[in-house]
């Protein structure tokens, strides 16, 4: 949506440039610091809105900025053996460090002088942010090691001013275009995340949001489903599931003004139409894990920016022995790391594949995490579809026999640019038999293959939006209408292949193995006629006798060639 708002895009670019010029050149560090500032601003805005809403409705609302706050290190901690007077003394000491919460508001501290503002935000506002949801909170737990490292007062002042400008544009857009503020705010954060254009050390990179929307549309998560991403990064898939569910509920509740976005999907993040019970169910439905602490924090913030107050995002290696969940989720969506390998001694013993390749272990782990009847939609490098090693074949056999492998969608190699040029595919499967079940009958009857040629964006490093939606909407329509009896034309863009054919090909799942190319017969002139034309282009209309006198050069060579084919 930001493609249509050059002003907002320009402000976000300004923010990046200021951080770059201010000495914070690592994109991941910059996004983290920008996130904290956005969060402070959002907290103030949200609190003021809830206050005015409460006044309007006559309900009671206690502001997050009401009263005093004592930093955790100065709070009274009674130890065994402390006398009452010692505890009282600590309480008195703590009171010395009380801070008026009102001064921690964005709207208050933004008026300070540069030096004072930096000290105030660094020493008071940021520690308050980290302590925000109480010690038991997941957010507080993951913020424990977060650091505020904006080094220069001038950079903080500039960043605060630019963020104010960004919010002003968002509010104006919301008023003029009728788009929900929550959605625009989410778009802005997504735009910031998209600037992380360097693959992480674990081979992680952002999944394009239109691909997430496509995958969510294929899976169709419902309210009450328990949804997970075992390699969640910035939580794009969980957000995609959340937006899909909220949108479906809004449509059911009678919302009619939702228009398709630039990728042809109808989406909103606004949960206003949901009952309190539905919001509580939805908030407890989303579970994400990642092995990068920074990504965990960004994932938490991303979901919170979109209105999910207490997301379940955790720091965890889901392939290791320490992660023991099994048959837990109705839906798993993921784009696991492609290039990594894990220490053999740390691999979870419940995983049966004899390999250290993470792209194979993750798919098996996802199968393990699904409840029976649960569905997964996963991005894999195309090598997983045809690799000849034992672990590759075993995994594909699991997908065909223990799962109903519904679809294999081959994607063009430019989808993940500028991060990587690797060719990938989407696998969509439903778990039927558990790992220890005896397979009475292989679960897959037919697999639907689709050859995605375009995704609505240029397939170069720039990934510019093209006219139309590429194949995205066609994939959804054709997948939902797939039928084994009629989808048999293997020269078409999509078709169905029976299990027997896949077994005969040693469980190979690459589309090229089954797709039949159509060869068009082309008629060419005889070589002598083509050579006559070339000679004529060189010398014009010259008779045979004069041509024979030519001793050298290209014409002599063409004449000799003509003599050979003559």
PDB file of C-alpha atoms in Angstrom, residues 152-376:
ATOM      1  CA  UNK A 152      24.066  11.648  19.505  1.00  0.00           C
ATOM      2  CA  UNK A 153      21.482  14.093  20.873  1.00  0.00           C
ATOM      3  CA  UNK A 154      21.045  15.618  17.392  1.00  0.00           C
ATOM      4  CA  UNK A 155      20.188  12.201  15.872  1.00  0.00           C
ATOM      5  CA  UNK A 156      17.521  11.572  18.530  1.00  0.00           C
ATOM      6  CA  UNK A 157      15.959  15.021  17.956  1.00  0.00           C
ATOM      7  CA  UNK A 158      15.914  14.465  14.170  1.00  0.00           C
ATOM      8  CA  UNK A 159      14.475  10.944  14.548  1.00  0.00           C
ATOM      9  CA  UNK A 160      11.722  12.123  16.930  1.00  0.00           C
ATOM     10  CA  UNK A 161      10.761  14.932  14.541  1.00  0.00           C
ATOM     11  CA  UNK A 162      10.676  12.585  11.505  1.00  0.00           C
ATOM     12  CA  UNK A 163       8.570  10.003  13.375  1.00  0.00           C
ATOM     13  CA  UNK A 164       6.123  12.778  14.319  1.00  0.00           C
ATOM     14  CA  UNK A 165       5.961  13.715  10.625  1.00  0.00           C
ATOM     15  CA  UNK A 166       5.352  10.064   9.652  1.00  0.00           C
ATOM     16  CA  UNK A 167       2.453   9.779  12.146  1.00  0.00           C
ATOM     17  CA  UNK A 168       1.000  13.047  10.822  1.00  0.00           C
ATOM     18  CA  UNK A 169       0.994  11.678   7.243  1.00  0.00           C
ATOM     19  CA  UNK A 170      -0.521   8.395   8.474  1.00  0.00           C
ATOM     20  CA  UNK A 171      -3.337  10.217  10.269  1.00  0.00           C
ATOM     21  CA  UNK A 172      -4.068  12.388   7.236  1.00  0.00           C
ATOM     22  CA  UNK A 173      -4.102   9.315   5.000  1.00  0.00           C
ATOM     23  CA  UNK A 174      -6.452   7.552   7.377  1.00  0.00           C
ATOM     24  CA  UNK A 175      -8.870  10.511   7.296  1.00  0.00           C
ATOM     25  CA  UNK A 176      -8.714  11.177   3.552  1.00  0.00           C
ATOM     26  CA  UNK A 177      -8.574   7.638   2.155  1.00  0.00           C
ATOM     27  CA  UNK A 178     -10.642   5.923   4.794  1.00  0.00           C
ATOM     28  CA  UNK A 179      -7.928   3.318   5.401  1.00  0.00           C
ATOM     29  CA  UNK A 180      -7.694   2.167   9.000  1.00  0.00           C
ATOM     30  CA  UNK A 181      -4.855   3.847  10.934  1.00  0.00           C
ATOM     31  CA  UNK A 182      -3.840   0.469  12.394  1.00  0.00           C
ATOM     32  CA  UNK A 183      -3.296  -0.879   8.860  1.00  0.00           C
ATOM     33  CA  UNK A 184      -1.266   2.132   7.732  1.00  0.00           C
ATOM     34  CA  UNK A 185       0.865   1.903  10.880  1.00  0.00           C
ATOM     35  CA  UNK A 186       1.424  -1.793  10.163  1.00  0.00           C
ATOM     36  CA  UNK A 187       2.359  -0.969   6.553  1.00  0.00           C
ATOM     37  CA  UNK A 188       4.912   1.581   7.742  1.00  0.00           C
ATOM     38  CA  UNK A 189       6.523  -0.971  10.022  1.00  0.00           C
ATOM     39  CA  UNK A 190       6.555  -3.554   7.230  1.00  0.00           C
ATOM     40  CA  UNK A 191       8.208  -0.953   5.014  1.00  0.00           C
ATOM     41  CA  UNK A 192      10.913  -0.408   7.638  1.00  0.00           C
ATOM     42  CA  UNK A 193      11.466  -4.155   7.922  1.00  0.00           C
ATOM     43  CA  UNK A 194      11.786  -4.464   4.156  1.00  0.00           C
ATOM     44  CA  UNK A 195      14.907  -2.299   4.367  1.00  0.00           C
ATOM     45  CA  UNK A 196      16.777  -5.177   6.008  1.00  0.00           C
ATOM     46  CA  UNK A 197      18.159  -6.127   2.629  1.00  0.00           C
ATOM     47  CA  UNK A 198      21.024  -8.272   3.872  1.00  0.00           C
ATOM     48  CA  UNK A 199      20.569 -11.964   4.571  1.00  0.00           C
ATOM     49  CA  UNK A 200      21.228 -12.750   8.220  1.00  0.00           C
ATOM     50  CA  UNK A 201      24.032 -14.962   9.447  1.00  0.00           C
ATOM     51  CA  UNK A 202      21.662 -17.926   9.608  1.00  0.00           C
ATOM     52  CA  UNK A 203      20.572 -17.603   5.976  1.00  0.00           C
ATOM     53  CA  UNK A 204      17.384 -15.850   7.058  1.00  0.00           C
ATOM     54  CA  UNK A 205      15.639 -13.318   4.854  1.00  0.00           C
ATOM     55  CA  UNK A 206      12.222 -11.742   4.779  1.00  0.00           C
ATOM     56  CA  UNK A 207       9.460 -13.514   2.921  1.00  0.00           C
ATOM     57  CA  UNK A 208       7.761 -11.085   0.506  1.00  0.00           C
ATOM     58  CA  UNK A 209       4.405 -10.101   1.981  1.00  0.00           C
ATOM     59  CA  UNK A 210       2.446 -10.947  -1.178  1.00  0.00           C
ATOM     60  CA  UNK A 211       3.800 -14.532  -1.012  1.00  0.00           C
ATOM     61  CA  UNK A 212       2.661 -14.738   2.637  1.00  0.00           C
ATOM     62  CA  UNK A 213      -0.804 -13.484   1.615  1.00  0.00           C
ATOM     63  CA  UNK A 214      -0.946 -16.127  -1.138  1.00  0.00           C
ATOM     64  CA  UNK A 215       0.042 -18.929   1.253  1.00  0.00           C
ATOM     65  CA  UNK A 216      -2.459 -17.773   3.887  1.00  0.00           C
ATOM     66  CA  UNK A 217      -5.215 -17.732   1.264  1.00  0.00           C
ATOM     67  CA  UNK A 218      -4.366 -21.360   0.397  1.00  0.00           C
ATOM     68  CA  UNK A 219      -4.389 -22.485   4.054  1.00  0.00           C
ATOM     69  CA  UNK A 220      -7.394 -20.379   5.180  1.00  0.00           C
ATOM     70  CA  UNK A 221      -6.756 -20.245   8.953  1.00  0.00           C
ATOM     71  CA  UNK A 222      -9.857 -19.920  11.163  1.00  0.00           C
ATOM     72  CA  UNK A 223     -10.543 -18.401  14.585  1.00  0.00           C
ATOM     73  CA  UNK A 224      -9.637 -21.006  17.198  1.00  0.00           C
ATOM     74  CA  UNK A 225      -6.860 -22.603  15.149  1.00  0.00           C
ATOM     75  CA  UNK A 226      -3.513 -22.795  16.945  1.00  0.00           C
ATOM     76  CA  UNK A 227      -0.990 -21.392  14.457  1.00  0.00           C
ATOM     77  CA  UNK A 228       2.815 -21.580  14.555  1.00  0.00           C
ATOM     78  CA  UNK A 229       5.953 -20.555  12.709  1.00  0.00           C
ATOM     79  CA  UNK A 230       9.034 -22.428  14.020  1.00  0.00           C
ATOM     80  CA  UNK A 231      11.456 -19.986  12.301  1.00  0.00           C
ATOM     81  CA  UNK A 232       9.418 -16.804  12.589  1.00  0.00           C
ATOM     82  CA  UNK A 233      11.914 -13.969  11.927  1.00  0.00           C
ATOM     83  CA  UNK A 234       9.914 -10.721  12.033  1.00  0.00           C
ATOM     84  CA  UNK A 235       6.625 -12.705  12.395  1.00  0.00           C
ATOM     85  CA  UNK A 236       5.355 -12.100   8.853  1.00  0.00           C
ATOM     86  CA  UNK A 237       3.494 -15.427   8.598  1.00  0.00           C
ATOM     87  CA  UNK A 238       1.809 -15.026  11.995  1.00  0.00           C
ATOM     88  CA  UNK A 239       0.774 -11.528  11.020  1.00  0.00           C
ATOM     89  CA  UNK A 240      -0.524 -12.876   7.680  1.00  0.00           C
ATOM     90  CA  UNK A 241      -2.666 -15.451   9.505  1.00  0.00           C
ATOM     91  CA  UNK A 242      -3.928 -12.818  11.965  1.00  0.00           C
ATOM     92  CA  UNK A 243      -4.906 -10.408   9.174  1.00  0.00           C
ATOM     93  CA  UNK A 244      -6.661 -13.161   7.208  1.00  0.00           C
ATOM     94  CA  UNK A 245      -8.743 -14.224  10.234  1.00  0.00           C
ATOM     95  CA  UNK A 246      -9.584 -10.626  11.237  1.00  0.00           C
ATOM     96  CA  UNK A 247     -10.600  -9.857   7.634  1.00  0.00           C
ATOM     97  CA  UNK A 248     -12.876 -12.914   7.386  1.00  0.00           C
ATOM     98  CA  UNK A 249     -14.512 -12.046  10.720  1.00  0.00           C
ATOM     99  CA  UNK A 250     -14.975  -8.406   9.630  1.00  0.00           C
ATOM    100  CA  UNK A 251     -16.645  -9.562   6.383  1.00  0.00           C
ATOM    101  CA  UNK A 252     -18.921 -11.932   8.349  1.00  0.00           C
ATOM    102  CA  UNK A 253     -19.816  -9.043  10.670  1.00  0.00           C
ATOM    103  CA  UNK A 254     -21.010  -7.048   7.650  1.00  0.00           C
ATOM    104  CA  UNK A 255     -17.989  -4.836   6.829  1.00  0.00           C
ATOM    105  CA  UNK A 256     -18.381  -3.899   3.171  1.00  0.00           C
ATOM    106  CA  UNK A 257     -15.799  -1.191   2.431  1.00  0.00           C
ATOM    107  CA  UNK A 258     -12.744  -3.466   2.183  1.00  0.00           C
ATOM    108  CA  UNK A 259     -11.012  -3.208  -1.185  1.00  0.00           C
ATOM    109  CA  UNK A 260      -8.388  -5.526  -2.719  1.00  0.00           C
ATOM    110  CA  UNK A 261      -4.810  -4.376  -2.094  1.00  0.00           C
ATOM    111  CA  UNK A 262      -2.084  -4.045  -4.736  1.00  0.00           C
ATOM    112  CA  UNK A 263      -1.741  -7.856  -4.853  1.00  0.00           C
ATOM    113  CA  UNK A 264      -5.470  -8.486  -5.251  1.00  0.00           C
ATOM    114  CA  UNK A 265      -6.021  -9.674  -1.649  1.00  0.00           C
ATOM    115  CA  UNK A 266      -8.574  -8.186   0.739  1.00  0.00           C
ATOM    116  CA  UNK A 267      -6.914  -7.579   4.129  1.00  0.00           C
ATOM    117  CA  UNK A 268      -7.305  -5.539   7.300  1.00  0.00           C
ATOM    118  CA  UNK A 269      -5.533  -5.638  10.699  1.00  0.00           C
ATOM    119  CA  UNK A 270      -8.312  -3.861  12.538  1.00  0.00           C
ATOM    120  CA  UNK A 271      -9.882  -6.112  15.132  1.00  0.00           C
ATOM    121  CA  UNK A 272     -12.453  -3.493  16.200  1.00  0.00           C
ATOM    122  CA  UNK A 273     -15.382  -5.612  14.940  1.00  0.00           C
ATOM    123  CA  UNK A 274     -14.279  -8.564  17.073  1.00  0.00           C
ATOM    124  CA  UNK A 275     -15.865  -9.382  20.397  1.00  0.00           C
ATOM    125  CA  UNK A 276     -13.575  -9.359  23.425  1.00  0.00           C
ATOM    126  CA  UNK A 277     -13.790 -13.159  23.528  1.00  0.00           C
ATOM    127  CA  UNK A 278     -12.787 -13.463  19.825  1.00  0.00           C
ATOM    128  CA  UNK A 279      -9.851 -11.070  20.387  1.00  0.00           C
ATOM    129  CA  UNK A 280      -8.679 -13.152  23.355  1.00  0.00           C
ATOM    130  CA  UNK A 281      -8.936 -16.399  21.319  1.00  0.00           C
ATOM    131  CA  UNK A 282      -7.034 -14.827  18.435  1.00  0.00           C
ATOM    132  CA  UNK A 283      -4.288 -13.390  20.656  1.00  0.00           C
ATOM    133  CA  UNK A 284      -3.666 -16.831  22.179  1.00  0.00           C
ATOM    134  CA  UNK A 285      -3.594 -18.545  18.749  1.00  0.00           C
ATOM    135  CA  UNK A 286      -0.270 -17.265  17.380  1.00  0.00           C
ATOM    136  CA  UNK A 287       3.038 -18.887  18.347  1.00  0.00           C
ATOM    137  CA  UNK A 288       6.462 -18.078  16.897  1.00  0.00           C
ATOM    138  CA  UNK A 289      10.037 -19.140  17.621  1.00  0.00           C
ATOM    139  CA  UNK A 290      13.408 -17.921  16.377  1.00  0.00           C
ATOM    140  CA  UNK A 291      17.067 -18.435  17.278  1.00  0.00           C
ATOM    141  CA  UNK A 292      18.021 -14.784  16.769  1.00  0.00           C
ATOM    142  CA  UNK A 293      17.236 -12.585  19.807  1.00  0.00           C
ATOM    143  CA  UNK A 294      17.016  -9.420  17.683  1.00  0.00           C
ATOM    144  CA  UNK A 295      14.495 -11.048  15.330  1.00  0.00           C
ATOM    145  CA  UNK A 296      12.442 -12.203  18.352  1.00  0.00           C
ATOM    146  CA  UNK A 297      12.228  -8.580  19.537  1.00  0.00           C
ATOM    147  CA  UNK A 298      11.363  -7.324  16.044  1.00  0.00           C
ATOM    148  CA  UNK A 299       8.740 -10.058  15.658  1.00  0.00           C
ATOM    149  CA  UNK A 300       7.175  -9.124  19.004  1.00  0.00           C
ATOM    150  CA  UNK A 301       7.129  -5.431  18.056  1.00  0.00           C
ATOM    151  CA  UNK A 302       5.708  -6.168  14.593  1.00  0.00           C
ATOM    152  CA  UNK A 303       2.698  -7.986  16.047  1.00  0.00           C
ATOM    153  CA  UNK A 304       2.256  -5.366  18.788  1.00  0.00           C
ATOM    154  CA  UNK A 305       2.337  -2.595  16.162  1.00  0.00           C
ATOM    155  CA  UNK A 306      -0.523  -4.396  14.426  1.00  0.00           C
ATOM    156  CA  UNK A 307      -2.615  -4.465  17.607  1.00  0.00           C
ATOM    157  CA  UNK A 308      -1.697  -7.812  19.231  1.00  0.00           C
ATOM    158  CA  UNK A 309      -0.813  -6.737  22.761  1.00  0.00           C
ATOM    159  CA  UNK A 310       0.911  -9.817  24.177  1.00  0.00           C
ATOM    160  CA  UNK A 311       2.254 -12.068  21.374  1.00  0.00           C
ATOM    161  CA  UNK A 312       3.734 -15.528  22.055  1.00  0.00           C
ATOM    162  CA  UNK A 313       7.089 -15.080  20.337  1.00  0.00           C
ATOM    163  CA  UNK A 314       9.995 -16.866  21.972  1.00  0.00           C
ATOM    164  CA  UNK A 315      13.725 -17.429  21.620  1.00  0.00           C
ATOM    165  CA  UNK A 316      14.108 -21.112  20.796  1.00  0.00           C
ATOM    166  CA  UNK A 317      15.932 -23.496  18.453  1.00  0.00           C
ATOM    167  CA  UNK A 318      13.010 -25.634  17.296  1.00  0.00           C
ATOM    168  CA  UNK A 319      15.305 -28.327  15.834  1.00  0.00           C
ATOM    169  CA  UNK A 320      17.216 -28.896  19.069  1.00  0.00           C
ATOM    170  CA  UNK A 321      16.696 -31.369  21.884  1.00  0.00           C
ATOM    171  CA  UNK A 322      15.379 -28.577  24.121  1.00  0.00           C
ATOM    172  CA  UNK A 323      12.235 -28.165  21.979  1.00  0.00           C
ATOM    173  CA  UNK A 324       9.835 -31.012  22.650  1.00  0.00           C
ATOM    174  CA  UNK A 325       6.434 -29.894  21.302  1.00  0.00           C
ATOM    175  CA  UNK A 326       4.635 -32.431  19.139  1.00  0.00           C
ATOM    176  CA  UNK A 327       1.198 -32.688  17.450  1.00  0.00           C
ATOM    177  CA  UNK A 328       0.401 -29.244  18.859  1.00  0.00           C
ATOM    178  CA  UNK A 329      -0.750 -27.013  15.984  1.00  0.00           C
ATOM    179  CA  UNK A 330      -3.634 -26.811  13.508  1.00  0.00           C
ATOM    180  CA  UNK A 331      -1.608 -24.702  11.063  1.00  0.00           C
ATOM    181  CA  UNK A 332       2.106 -24.194  10.513  1.00  0.00           C
ATOM    182  CA  UNK A 333       3.373 -21.644   7.997  1.00  0.00           C
ATOM    183  CA  UNK A 334       7.084 -21.086   7.535  1.00  0.00           C
ATOM    184  CA  UNK A 335      10.006 -20.116   5.369  1.00  0.00           C
ATOM    185  CA  UNK A 336      12.769 -21.926   7.274  1.00  0.00           C
ATOM    186  CA  UNK A 337      16.498 -21.176   6.761  1.00  0.00           C
ATOM    187  CA  UNK A 338      17.809 -22.835   3.581  1.00  0.00           C
ATOM    188  CA  UNK A 339      21.537 -22.850   3.944  1.00  0.00           C
ATOM    189  CA  UNK A 340      22.211 -23.888   7.486  1.00  0.00           C
ATOM    190  CA  UNK A 341      23.221 -27.117   9.051  1.00  0.00           C
ATOM    191  CA  UNK A 342      22.944 -28.048  12.712  1.00  0.00           C
ATOM    192  CA  UNK A 343      25.376 -29.818  15.033  1.00  0.00           C
ATOM    193  CA  UNK A 344      24.480 -33.513  14.832  1.00  0.00           C
ATOM    194  CA  UNK A 345      24.652 -33.946  18.610  1.00  0.00           C
ATOM    195  CA  UNK A 346      22.029 -31.244  19.182  1.00  0.00           C
ATOM    196  CA  UNK A 347      19.357 -32.519  16.758  1.00  0.00           C
ATOM    197  CA  UNK A 348      16.101 -33.491  18.434  1.00  0.00           C
ATOM    198  CA  UNK A 349      15.987 -37.285  18.709  1.00  0.00           C
ATOM    199  CA  UNK A 350      12.332 -37.316  17.642  1.00  0.00           C
ATOM    200  CA  UNK A 351      13.477 -36.335  14.124  1.00  0.00           C
ATOM    201  CA  UNK A 352      14.127 -39.451  12.053  1.00  0.00           C
ATOM    202  CA  UNK A 353      15.949 -38.042   9.007  1.00  0.00           C
ATOM    203  CA  UNK A 354      19.621 -38.885   8.864  1.00  0.00           C
ATOM    204  CA  UNK A 355      20.903 -35.440   7.890  1.00  0.00           C
ATOM    205  CA  UNK A 356      22.164 -32.136   9.330  1.00  0.00           C
ATOM    206  CA  UNK A 357      20.573 -30.055   6.518  1.00  0.00           C
ATOM    207  CA  UNK A 358      18.171 -27.599   8.135  1.00  0.00           C
ATOM    208  CA  UNK A 359      15.852 -27.306   5.111  1.00  0.00           C
ATOM    209  CA  UNK A 360      15.025 -31.036   5.409  1.00  0.00           C
ATOM    210  CA  UNK A 361      14.900 -31.172   9.215  1.00  0.00           C
ATOM    211  CA  UNK A 362      12.560 -28.173   9.378  1.00  0.00           C
ATOM    212  CA  UNK A 363      10.024 -29.787   7.023  1.00  0.00           C
ATOM    213  CA  UNK A 364      10.073 -33.019   9.053  1.00  0.00           C
ATOM    214  CA  UNK A 365       9.772 -30.995  12.259  1.00  0.00           C
ATOM    215  CA  UNK A 366       6.784 -29.098  10.842  1.00  0.00           C
ATOM    216  CA  UNK A 367       5.113 -32.437  10.022  1.00  0.00           C
ATOM    217  CA  UNK A 368       5.798 -33.455  13.649  1.00  0.00           C
ATOM    218  CA  UNK A 369       4.358 -30.196  15.049  1.00  0.00           C
ATOM    219  CA  UNK A 370       1.042 -30.573  13.200  1.00  0.00           C
ATOM    220  CA  UNK A 371      -1.954 -32.170  14.863  1.00  0.00           C
ATOM    221  CA  UNK A 372      -3.539 -34.933  12.780  1.00  0.00           C
ATOM    222  CA  UNK A 373      -5.684 -33.085  10.258  1.00  0.00           C
ATOM    223  CA  UNK A 374      -3.477 -29.983  10.625  1.00  0.00           C
ATOM    224  CA  UNK A 375      -2.148 -28.239   7.514  1.00  0.00           C
ATOM    225  CA  UNK A 376       1.253 -26.744   6.702  1.00  0.00           C
TER     226      UNK A 376
END
